[in-house]
Amino acid sequence: MPYERTVLIVSPHPDDAEVGAGGTIAQWAAEGQKLVLVVCTNGDKGTSDRAILPEDLAKARRREQLAAGDVLGVSEVVLLGYPDQTLEDSYDFRGRIVREIRKHRPDAVITCDPNRKYINHRDHRNTGRVTLDAVYPYARDHLAYPEHLGDGLEPHKVREVYLWGSDEPDCFLEISEEAFKAKRDALYCHVSQFGERNKEREGSARLGPERIGKKIGVPLAEQFKLVSLGR
């Protein structure tokens, strides 16, 4: 059976997509949409544990991310493998995102808002900026990264972009209890970041979706800045 639509998620680090949009990802996957998750870095600096080596942390986070993707119902996890805290607005990085857009031909893209004010992780800011640039105009224009044509990857126009972590959200999407549970369970796959499960943490995980849900009169929701590019 063909998918209703395809969505590409671009996440700076392992676990960022789950935090920012895990409920929506699980909701859409359950509704029959195809979700492809691109994780830009290997997360090899995301710890306060001085006993763990970066290469061992990266291996752990890879395992955690693949497990979380299974819980959310994504069809594919693409690991670009850049070292943590090194993402730059570069020709190479942009080209890799353009390649994934042209390969998977998504109707929609989800990523983090690069315009968050004041304190914002540099990897987040650059991931959001590069992804938006990749969506428009680079993925659209055949003369941008023309080597992709030789690989059979044609230009592609994305219809809409959802940005999590925005200071100015304007799109509020209800998520079901089942989708919330998938988000929660996916987060707890990231043991290196969130530790082992306990009731206190599981209770606090509901606070954000409940607060957002109240804005639109539903039990649970997630919020985004929606950028529409038309058809």
Backbone as JSON, one array per atom type, in Angstrom:
{
  "sequence": "MPYERTVLIVSPHPDDAEVGAGGTIAQWAAEGQKLVLVVCTNGDKGTSDRAILPEDLAKARRREQLAAGDVLGVSEVVLLGYPDQTLEDSYDFRGRIVREIRKHRPDAVITCDPNRKYINHRDHRNTGRVTLDAVYPYARDHLAYPEHLGDGLEPHKVREVYLWGSDEPDCFLEISEEAFKAKRDALYCHVSQFGERNKEREGSARLGPERIGKKIGVPLAEQFKLVSLGR",
  "N": [[0.84, -1.2, 0.0], [0.63, 2.2, -0.89], [2.34, 5.0, 0.64], [0.71, 7.67, 2.42], [1.93, 10.21, 2.51], [5.3, 11.52, 2.44], [7.68, 12.3, 4.92], [10.51, 14.07, 5.89], [12.74, 14.13, 8.52], [15.07, 16.2, 10.06], [17.58, 16.09, 12.26], [19.74, 17.55, 14.67], [21.26, 16.13, 16.66], [21.39, 12.76, 18.06], [18.41, 12.08, 19.73], [17.27, 14.68, 19.64], [15.13, 15.01, 17.8], [13.19, 13.41, 18.95], [12.65, 14.77, 21.34], [11.77, 17.27, 20.32], [9.75, 16.7, 18.42], [8.68, 14.17, 18.73], [6.16, 13.04, 19.37], [4.5, 13.88, 17.26], [5.84, 12.7, 15.1], [5.47, 9.96, 15.72], [2.67, 9.9, 15.66], [2.09, 10.54, 12.97], [3.4, 8.43, 11.68], [1.85, 6.27, 12.57], [-0.46, 6.87, 11.26], [0.05, 6.16, 8.7], [1.96, 7.51, 7.23], [5.14, 7.99, 5.64], [8.11, 8.18, 7.35], [11.3, 9.5, 7.47], [14.27, 9.69, 9.17], [16.91, 11.84, 9.56], [19.94, 12.08, 11.12], [22.3, 14.31, 12.15], [24.77, 14.57, 13.61], [27.08, 12.52, 15.54], [26.84, 12.66, 18.25], [28.98, 12.58, 20.08], [29.94, 14.13, 22.16], [28.08, 14.53, 24.08], [27.82, 14.3, 27.09], [28.34, 14.24, 30.65], [29.93, 12.49, 31.88], [33.09, 11.7, 32.69], [34.46, 9.4, 32.38], [33.85, 8.02, 30.11], [34.79, 7.29, 26.78], [34.87, 9.34, 23.83], [34.44, 7.92, 21.38], [33.21, 5.61, 22.28], [30.91, 6.64, 23.41], [29.69, 7.65, 21.11], [29.1, 5.24, 19.77], [27.25, 4.14, 21.56], [25.22, 6.03, 21.41], [24.42, 5.78, 18.79], [23.28, 3.2, 18.8], [21.19, 3.73, 20.57], [19.72, 5.65, 19.14], [18.85, 4.23, 16.87], [17.22, 2.34, 18.09], [15.28, 4.04, 19.2], [14.18, 5.1, 16.87], [12.86, 2.84, 15.86], [10.86, 2.57, 17.81], [9.35, 4.89, 17.39], [8.41, 4.43, 14.86], [9.61, 5.13, 12.47], [10.62, 4.86, 9.04], [13.22, 4.74, 8.13], [16.48, 5.38, 9.36], [18.93, 7.73, 8.93], [22.27, 8.22, 9.35], [24.44, 10.76, 9.49], [26.86, 11.28, 10.74], [28.64, 13.37, 11.5], [31.04, 14.81, 13.76], [30.03, 15.73, 17.05], [29.14, 19.1, 17.85], [30.39, 20.33, 15.71], [29.08, 21.17, 13.42], [28.73, 23.13, 10.54], [27.68, 25.87, 8.46], [28.05, 24.84, 5.62], [29.22, 23.98, 2.29], [29.48, 21.21, 1.91], [27.95, 20.03, 4.03], [25.41, 21.12, 3.5], [24.98, 20.0, 0.98], [24.69, 17.31, 1.6], [22.27, 17.24, 2.95], [20.6, 18.2, 0.92], [20.89, 16.04, -0.85], [19.53, 14.0, 0.59], [16.95, 15.03, 0.58], [16.37, 15.03, -2.17], [16.6, 12.34, -2.67], [14.61, 11.08, -1.06], [12.35, 12.61, -1.5], [10.43, 14.26, 0.0], [7.16, 15.33, 1.08], [6.94, 17.02, 3.23], [9.15, 18.61, 5.59], [10.71, 18.29, 8.73], [12.4, 20.08, 11.19], [14.74, 21.8, 13.4], [14.17, 25.12, 14.67], [16.14, 27.65, 13.41], [16.25, 30.22, 14.28], [15.94, 30.74, 16.93], [16.07, 32.77, 19.79], [18.86, 34.29, 21.48], [20.27, 32.06, 23.64], [21.25, 29.18, 22.04], [22.02, 25.99, 20.89], [24.83, 25.66, 18.83], [25.0, 23.64, 16.87], [22.29, 23.09, 16.53], [21.31, 25.53, 15.55], [22.76, 25.75, 13.12], [21.98, 23.39, 11.82], [19.21, 23.83, 11.42], [19.32, 26.15, 9.81], [20.83, 25.32, 7.56], [19.23, 23.23, 6.64], [16.84, 24.58, 5.93], [17.87, 26.16, 3.84], [18.65, 24.12, 2.14], [16.17, 23.03, 1.47], [15.06, 25.21, 0.08], [16.77, 27.39, -1.94], [18.12, 25.15, -2.96], [17.56, 22.27, -3.23], [15.65, 22.41, -5.13], [16.73, 23.43, -7.5], [18.24, 22.46, -10.47], [20.84, 22.99, -11.2], [22.19, 23.29, -8.87], [24.34, 21.4, -6.97], [24.88, 19.56, -9.16], [25.97, 17.06, -9.55], [24.3, 15.23, -8.39], [22.4, 14.59, -10.27], [23.67, 12.78, -11.88], [23.55, 10.6, -10.27], [21.0, 9.86, -10.46], [19.23, 11.42, -9.04], [16.77, 13.64, -8.98], [15.83, 17.17, -9.05], [13.78, 18.54, -6.39], [10.76, 19.75, -4.95], [9.83, 20.8, -1.84], [6.86, 20.92, 0.1], [6.12, 21.95, 2.61], [7.47, 23.08, 5.77], [8.14, 22.17, 9.07], [9.05, 23.61, 12.07], [10.57, 22.85, 15.05], [10.95, 23.97, 18.49], [10.59, 26.7, 18.25], [10.48, 30.25, 18.85], [8.22, 31.5, 18.12], [5.76, 29.85, 17.71], [3.2, 28.67, 15.52], [1.67, 26.61, 14.74], [-0.16, 24.03, 15.93], [-0.33, 20.78, 16.86], [-2.39, 18.15, 17.59], [-1.7, 15.25, 19.5], [-2.12, 11.77, 19.99], [-2.81, 9.7, 22.91], [-1.46, 7.31, 22.57], [0.53, 8.07, 20.76], [1.93, 9.89, 22.33], [2.93, 8.11, 24.27], [4.66, 6.62, 22.68], [6.52, 8.59, 22.02], [7.54, 9.14, 24.6], [8.59, 6.59, 25.26], [10.49, 6.36, 23.26], [12.24, 8.42, 23.93], [13.27, 7.33, 26.27], [14.82, 5.37, 25.23], [17.21, 6.6, 24.89], [19.34, 6.22, 26.89], [21.84, 7.15, 27.67], [21.47, 9.84, 27.79], [19.15, 10.44, 29.27], [19.02, 8.72, 31.38], [17.95, 5.88, 33.4], [14.56, 4.64, 33.34], [12.05, 6.14, 35.37], [9.25, 6.78, 37.57], [8.89, 9.46, 38.24], [10.25, 10.92, 36.23], [8.81, 10.03, 34.02], [6.33, 11.12, 34.53], [6.9, 13.89, 34.4], [7.47, 14.13, 31.72], [5.06, 14.49, 30.47], [4.33, 17.09, 30.88], [5.03, 19.18, 29.08], [3.67, 18.48, 26.51], [1.04, 18.5, 27.58], [0.75, 21.17, 28.4], [0.99, 22.52, 25.95], [-1.18, 21.37, 24.65], [-3.34, 22.52, 26.01], [-3.5, 25.01, 24.84], [-4.95, 24.67, 22.54], [-7.14, 23.33, 23.34], [-7.06, 20.53, 23.73], [-6.06, 17.26, 24.99], [-3.26, 16.6, 24.63], [-0.48, 17.87, 22.81], [1.84, 19.03, 20.25], [4.05, 21.72, 19.24], [4.88, 23.96, 16.54], [6.67, 26.08, 14.23], [5.26, 26.82, 11.22], [6.18, 26.68, 7.9], [5.07, 27.37, 4.81], [5.45, 26.36, 1.49], [3.88, 26.2, -0.65], [2.58, 24.43, -3.55]],
  "CA": [[0.0, 0.0, 0.0], [1.48, 3.4, -0.94], [2.25, 5.91, 1.78], [-0.09, 8.88, 2.23], [2.93, 11.21, 2.16], [6.62, 11.28, 3.0], [8.19, 13.37, 5.76], [11.92, 13.96, 6.24], [13.09, 14.81, 9.77], [16.5, 16.48, 10.13], [17.88, 16.3, 13.68], [21.16, 17.81, 14.91], [21.87, 15.08, 17.48], [20.49, 11.73, 18.56], [17.39, 12.45, 20.73], [16.64, 15.98, 19.44], [13.85, 14.86, 17.12], [12.24, 12.85, 19.9], [12.27, 15.86, 22.23], [11.05, 18.35, 19.65], [8.63, 16.31, 17.56], [8.49, 12.72, 18.81], [4.75, 12.68, 19.34], [4.01, 14.09, 15.9], [6.44, 11.66, 14.27], [4.77, 8.71, 16.0], [1.3, 10.06, 15.19], [2.05, 10.46, 11.51], [3.76, 7.07, 11.29], [0.7, 5.42, 12.83], [-1.48, 7.22, 10.27], [0.43, 5.63, 7.4], [2.92, 8.34, 6.52], [6.51, 7.5, 5.66], [8.99, 9.09, 8.08], [12.74, 9.23, 7.36], [14.98, 10.51, 10.15], [18.32, 12.12, 9.3], [20.63, 12.57, 12.32], [23.48, 14.93, 11.56], [26.0, 14.31, 14.36], [27.12, 11.25, 16.28], [26.59, 12.9, 19.67], [30.1, 12.06, 20.86], [30.32, 15.02, 23.25], [26.9, 14.76, 24.9], [27.86, 13.62, 28.39], [29.16, 14.8, 31.73], [30.69, 11.36, 32.42], [34.47, 11.82, 32.23], [35.05, 8.07, 32.22], [33.5, 7.41, 28.83], [35.51, 7.81, 25.64], [33.95, 9.85, 22.79], [34.07, 6.91, 20.4], [32.27, 4.69, 22.92], [29.65, 7.37, 23.52], [29.09, 7.69, 19.78], [28.53, 3.92, 19.5], [26.06, 3.99, 22.38], [24.15, 6.9, 20.91], [23.94, 5.18, 17.55], [22.35, 2.13, 19.19], [20.01, 4.35, 21.18], [18.92, 6.3, 18.11], [18.19, 3.21, 16.05], [16.13, 1.78, 18.89], [14.23, 5.05, 19.29], [13.51, 5.16, 15.57], [11.93, 1.71, 15.8], [9.72, 2.86, 18.67], [8.53, 5.93, 16.77], [7.83, 3.93, 13.63], [10.2, 5.7, 11.27], [10.97, 3.85, 8.05], [14.66, 4.69, 7.93], [17.32, 6.32, 10.09], [20.15, 8.05, 8.19], [23.24, 8.78, 10.29], [25.48, 11.44, 8.73], [28.1, 10.98, 11.45], [29.54, 14.48, 11.83], [31.31, 14.93, 15.19], [29.21, 16.67, 17.83], [29.6, 20.48, 18.01], [31.21, 20.74, 14.57], [28.28, 21.47, 12.24], [28.89, 24.46, 9.99], [26.91, 26.18, 7.26], [29.08, 24.56, 4.63], [28.8, 23.38, 1.03], [29.39, 19.76, 2.09], [26.8, 19.69, 4.88], [24.2, 21.46, 2.76], [24.81, 19.03, -0.08], [24.22, 16.03, 2.13], [20.84, 17.39, 3.21], [19.97, 18.26, -0.4], [20.85, 14.67, -1.36], [18.46, 13.24, 1.25], [15.68, 15.56, 0.08], [16.17, 14.54, -3.54], [16.46, 10.87, -2.63], [13.36, 10.64, -0.44], [11.3, 13.42, -2.11], [9.39, 14.45, 1.02], [6.16, 16.39, 1.02], [7.2, 17.93, 4.35], [10.4, 18.46, 6.33], [10.69, 18.74, 10.12], [13.72, 20.32, 11.76], [14.71, 22.78, 14.49], [14.12, 26.52, 14.26], [17.47, 28.24, 13.58], [16.13, 31.62, 14.68], [15.66, 30.85, 18.36], [16.83, 33.91, 20.3], [19.83, 34.23, 22.57], [21.01, 30.81, 23.79], [20.82, 28.09, 21.16], [23.17, 25.16, 20.53], [25.29, 25.99, 17.48], [24.6, 22.57, 15.95], [20.87, 23.26, 16.24], [21.16, 26.7, 14.69], [23.27, 25.46, 11.79], [21.14, 22.37, 11.2], [18.0, 24.46, 10.94], [19.61, 27.07, 8.71], [21.25, 24.56, 6.39], [18.07, 22.49, 6.14], [15.97, 25.52, 5.22], [18.52, 26.5, 2.58], [18.59, 22.93, 1.29], [14.8, 22.96, 0.96], [14.88, 26.29, -0.9], [16.42, 26.91, -3.29], [19.09, 24.19, -3.48], [16.98, 21.0, -3.7], [14.77, 22.71, -6.26], [17.45, 23.9, -8.68], [19.03, 21.36, -11.03], [22.24, 23.39, -11.3], [22.78, 23.16, -7.54], [24.79, 20.02, -6.77], [24.5, 18.83, -10.38], [26.43, 15.67, -9.48], [23.18, 14.39, -7.97], [21.71, 14.12, -11.47], [24.37, 11.57, -12.33], [23.14, 9.5, -9.4], [19.56, 9.63, -10.66], [18.46, 12.2, -8.07], [16.22, 14.83, -9.64], [15.4, 18.24, -8.16], [12.52, 18.27, -5.7], [10.16, 20.88, -4.24], [9.15, 20.48, -0.58], [5.66, 21.74, 0.23], [6.01, 22.66, 3.89], [8.5, 22.8, 6.76], [7.73, 22.33, 10.46], [10.21, 23.92, 12.89], [10.36, 22.72, 16.49], [11.77, 24.86, 19.3], [10.44, 28.07, 17.77], [9.99, 31.28, 19.76], [6.96, 32.0, 17.59], [5.01, 28.74, 17.12], [1.88, 29.02, 15.0], [1.04, 25.37, 14.31], [-0.33, 23.19, 17.12], [-0.82, 19.5, 16.37], [-2.81, 17.21, 18.62], [-1.16, 13.9, 19.45], [-2.9, 10.82, 20.78], [-2.13, 9.11, 24.06], [-0.53, 6.3, 22.05], [1.68, 8.77, 20.18], [2.73, 10.4, 23.44], [3.65, 7.0, 24.88], [5.77, 6.29, 21.8], [7.51, 9.66, 22.23], [8.16, 8.89, 25.9], [9.4, 5.37, 25.2], [11.64, 6.65, 22.39], [13.17, 9.21, 24.73], [13.94, 6.46, 27.23], [15.86, 4.59, 24.55], [18.44, 7.37, 24.99], [19.75, 6.06, 28.29], [23.02, 7.97, 27.93], [21.05, 11.22, 27.97], [18.05, 10.61, 30.2], [19.1, 7.76, 32.47], [16.96, 4.82, 33.43], [13.18, 5.08, 33.55], [11.43, 6.17, 36.69], [7.91, 7.36, 37.51], [8.96, 10.92, 38.3], [10.6, 11.41, 34.9], [7.72, 9.75, 33.1], [5.29, 12.12, 34.79], [7.32, 15.2, 33.92], [7.47, 14.12, 30.26], [3.74, 14.89, 30.0], [4.03, 18.49, 31.17], [5.1, 19.98, 27.86], [2.52, 18.22, 25.64], [-0.2, 18.94, 28.22], [0.71, 22.64, 28.36], [0.69, 22.91, 24.58], [-2.54, 20.94, 24.36], [-4.3, 23.48, 26.57], [-3.62, 26.15, 23.94], [-5.94, 24.39, 21.5], [-8.26, 22.63, 23.94], [-6.95, 19.07, 23.61], [-5.22, 16.76, 26.1], [-1.83, 16.55, 24.35], [-0.13, 18.43, 21.51], [3.18, 19.59, 20.04], [3.94, 22.99, 18.54], [5.88, 24.21, 15.51], [6.53, 27.17, 13.28], [4.98, 26.21, 9.94], [6.57, 27.44, 6.72], [4.43, 26.77, 3.64], [6.07, 26.73, 0.23], [2.92, 25.96, -1.71], [2.72, 23.18, -4.3]],
  "C": [[0.88, 1.24, 0.0], [1.28, 4.26, 0.29], [1.4, 7.13, 1.42], [0.81, 10.05, 1.82], [4.24, 10.85, 2.84], [7.09, 12.51, 3.75], [9.65, 13.08, 6.08], [12.17, 14.77, 7.5], [14.6, 14.99, 9.8], [16.82, 16.92, 11.56], [19.37, 16.56, 13.88], [21.87, 16.64, 15.59], [20.9, 13.93, 17.69], [19.68, 12.29, 19.73], [16.7, 13.77, 20.46], [15.27, 15.88, 18.78], [12.78, 14.32, 18.06], [11.74, 13.93, 20.86], [11.37, 16.85, 21.52], [9.79, 17.93, 18.93], [8.27, 14.84, 17.65], [7.04, 12.29, 18.74], [4.15, 12.81, 17.95], [4.56, 13.04, 14.95], [5.7, 10.34, 14.47], [3.33, 8.75, 15.49], [1.21, 9.87, 13.69], [2.44, 9.07, 11.02], [2.58, 6.12, 11.47], [-0.42, 5.67, 11.82], [-1.11, 6.78, 8.86], [1.35, 6.51, 6.59], [4.32, 7.72, 6.64], [7.39, 8.56, 6.3], [10.43, 8.62, 7.94], [13.46, 10.21, 8.27], [16.45, 10.61, 9.78], [18.93, 12.72, 10.56], [22.01, 13.04, 11.9], [24.78, 14.61, 12.29], [25.91, 12.97, 15.09], [26.96, 11.42, 17.78], [27.74, 12.53, 20.59], [30.6, 12.99, 21.97], [29.19, 15.22, 24.26], [26.89, 13.99, 26.2], [28.65, 14.44, 29.39], [30.01, 13.73, 32.4], [32.11, 11.39, 31.86], [35.14, 10.47, 32.01], [34.8, 7.46, 30.84], [34.27, 8.09, 27.7], [34.52, 8.3, 24.58], [33.5, 8.79, 21.8], [33.09, 5.88, 20.98], [30.9, 5.36, 23.09], [28.94, 7.4, 22.17], [28.44, 6.35, 19.43], [27.24, 3.71, 20.29], [24.9, 4.82, 21.82], [23.6, 6.41, 19.57], [22.92, 4.08, 17.86], [21.06, 2.72, 19.74], [19.1, 4.98, 20.12], [18.19, 5.3, 17.23], [17.03, 2.57, 16.8], [14.97, 2.76, 18.99], [13.47, 5.18, 17.99], [12.51, 4.03, 15.4], [10.68, 1.99, 16.63], [8.79, 3.88, 18.02], [7.86, 5.46, 15.48], [8.41, 4.55, 12.37], [10.65, 4.58, 10.33], [12.47, 3.66, 7.9], [15.33, 5.73, 8.81], [18.62, 6.49, 9.32], [21.09, 8.77, 9.15], [24.39, 9.42, 9.51], [26.83, 11.36, 9.41], [29.06, 12.12, 11.67], [29.83, 14.46, 13.33], [30.41, 15.98, 15.84], [29.92, 18.03, 17.91], [30.48, 20.97, 16.87], [30.4, 21.17, 13.35], [28.45, 22.93, 11.82], [27.98, 24.63, 8.77], [27.86, 26.06, 6.07], [28.46, 23.93, 3.38], [28.59, 21.88, 1.19], [28.14, 19.38, 2.89], [25.5, 19.96, 4.14], [23.93, 20.42, 1.67], [24.29, 17.69, 0.41], [22.73, 16.09, 2.47], [20.07, 17.47, 1.89], [19.84, 16.86, -0.98], [19.71, 13.88, -0.73], [17.08, 13.73, 0.8], [15.39, 15.01, -1.31], [15.98, 13.03, -3.57], [15.07, 10.46, -2.15], [12.14, 11.43, -0.91], [10.14, 13.67, -1.14], [8.39, 15.53, 0.64], [6.46, 17.46, 2.06], [8.55, 17.6, 4.97], [10.17, 18.99, 7.74], [12.12, 18.94, 10.58], [13.61, 21.37, 12.85], [14.77, 24.2, 13.94], [15.5, 27.15, 14.47], [17.44, 29.63, 14.18], [15.77, 31.8, 16.16], [16.61, 31.89, 18.98], [17.81, 33.51, 21.4], [20.54, 32.88, 22.62], [20.4, 29.72, 22.9], [22.08, 27.3, 20.78], [23.55, 25.45, 19.08], [24.92, 24.91, 16.48], [23.13, 22.69, 15.57], [20.66, 24.41, 15.26], [21.61, 26.4, 13.26], [22.48, 24.38, 11.08], [19.87, 22.99, 10.64], [18.24, 25.34, 9.74], [19.96, 26.31, 7.43], [20.08, 23.78, 5.8], [17.12, 23.4, 5.39], [16.57, 25.92, 3.88], [18.49, 25.32, 1.61], [17.2, 22.77, 0.66], [14.59, 23.97, -0.17], [16.05, 27.24, -0.85], [17.18, 25.67, -3.76], [18.47, 22.89, -4.0], [16.13, 21.19, -4.94], [15.52, 22.89, -7.57], [18.41, 22.84, -9.23], [20.51, 21.72, -11.14], [22.94, 23.46, -9.94], [23.09, 21.69, -7.29], [24.42, 19.16, -7.98], [24.99, 17.38, -10.41], [25.32, 14.72, -9.05], [22.44, 13.82, -9.18], [22.35, 12.84, -11.99], [24.04, 10.35, -11.49], [21.65, 9.21, -9.5], [18.68, 10.41, -9.7], [18.04, 13.52, -8.71], [15.9, 15.91, -8.61], [14.03, 17.95, -7.56], [12.06, 19.52, -4.95], [9.41, 20.37, -3.0], [7.97, 21.43, -0.41], [5.61, 22.54, 1.53], [7.1, 22.19, 4.84], [7.92, 23.09, 8.14], [8.99, 22.52, 11.31], [9.87, 23.75, 14.36], [11.27, 23.7, 17.23], [11.67, 26.31, 18.9], [9.98, 29.0, 18.89], [8.62, 31.78, 19.34], [6.17, 30.86, 16.93], [3.64, 29.21, 16.64], [1.11, 27.8, 14.49], [1.02, 24.41, 15.5], [-1.02, 21.9, 16.69], [-1.15, 18.57, 17.53], [-2.12, 15.87, 18.41], [-1.99, 13.01, 20.37], [-2.11, 10.35, 22.0], [-1.11, 8.07, 23.61], [0.72, 6.95, 21.46], [2.56, 9.36, 21.27], [3.55, 9.28, 24.07], [4.83, 6.57, 24.01], [6.88, 7.32, 21.93], [8.27, 9.4, 23.53], [9.08, 7.68, 25.85], [10.63, 5.57, 24.32], [12.69, 7.47, 23.15], [13.94, 8.32, 25.7], [14.84, 5.42, 26.57], [17.22, 5.27, 24.69], [18.94, 7.38, 26.44], [20.94, 6.96, 28.62], [22.66, 9.42, 28.23], [20.04, 11.4, 29.1], [18.08, 9.64, 31.37], [18.02, 6.7, 32.37], [15.58, 5.38, 33.73], [12.86, 5.16, 35.03], [10.13, 6.95, 36.6], [7.95, 8.88, 37.51], [9.27, 11.5, 36.93], [9.46, 11.18, 33.92], [6.58, 10.73, 33.3], [5.66, 13.47, 34.23], [7.33, 15.28, 32.4], [6.15, 14.59, 29.69], [3.52, 16.4, 30.07], [4.02, 19.36, 29.92], [3.93, 19.74, 26.92], [1.18, 18.63, 26.26], [-0.35, 20.46, 28.15], [0.37, 23.13, 26.95], [-0.73, 22.53, 24.2], [-3.59, 21.91, 24.86], [-4.51, 24.68, 25.65], [-4.7, 25.94, 22.88], [-7.08, 23.51, 22.03], [-8.26, 21.13, 23.75], [-6.02, 18.57, 24.72], [-3.71, 16.9, 25.84], [-1.56, 17.11, 22.95], [1.35, 18.8, 21.47], [3.05, 20.83, 19.17], [5.14, 23.23, 17.62], [5.65, 25.6, 14.89], [6.36, 26.52, 11.92], [5.35, 27.16, 8.81], [5.98, 26.72, 5.5], [5.08, 27.29, 2.38], [5.13, 26.5, -0.94], [3.19, 24.64, -2.4], [3.84, 23.35, -5.28]]
}
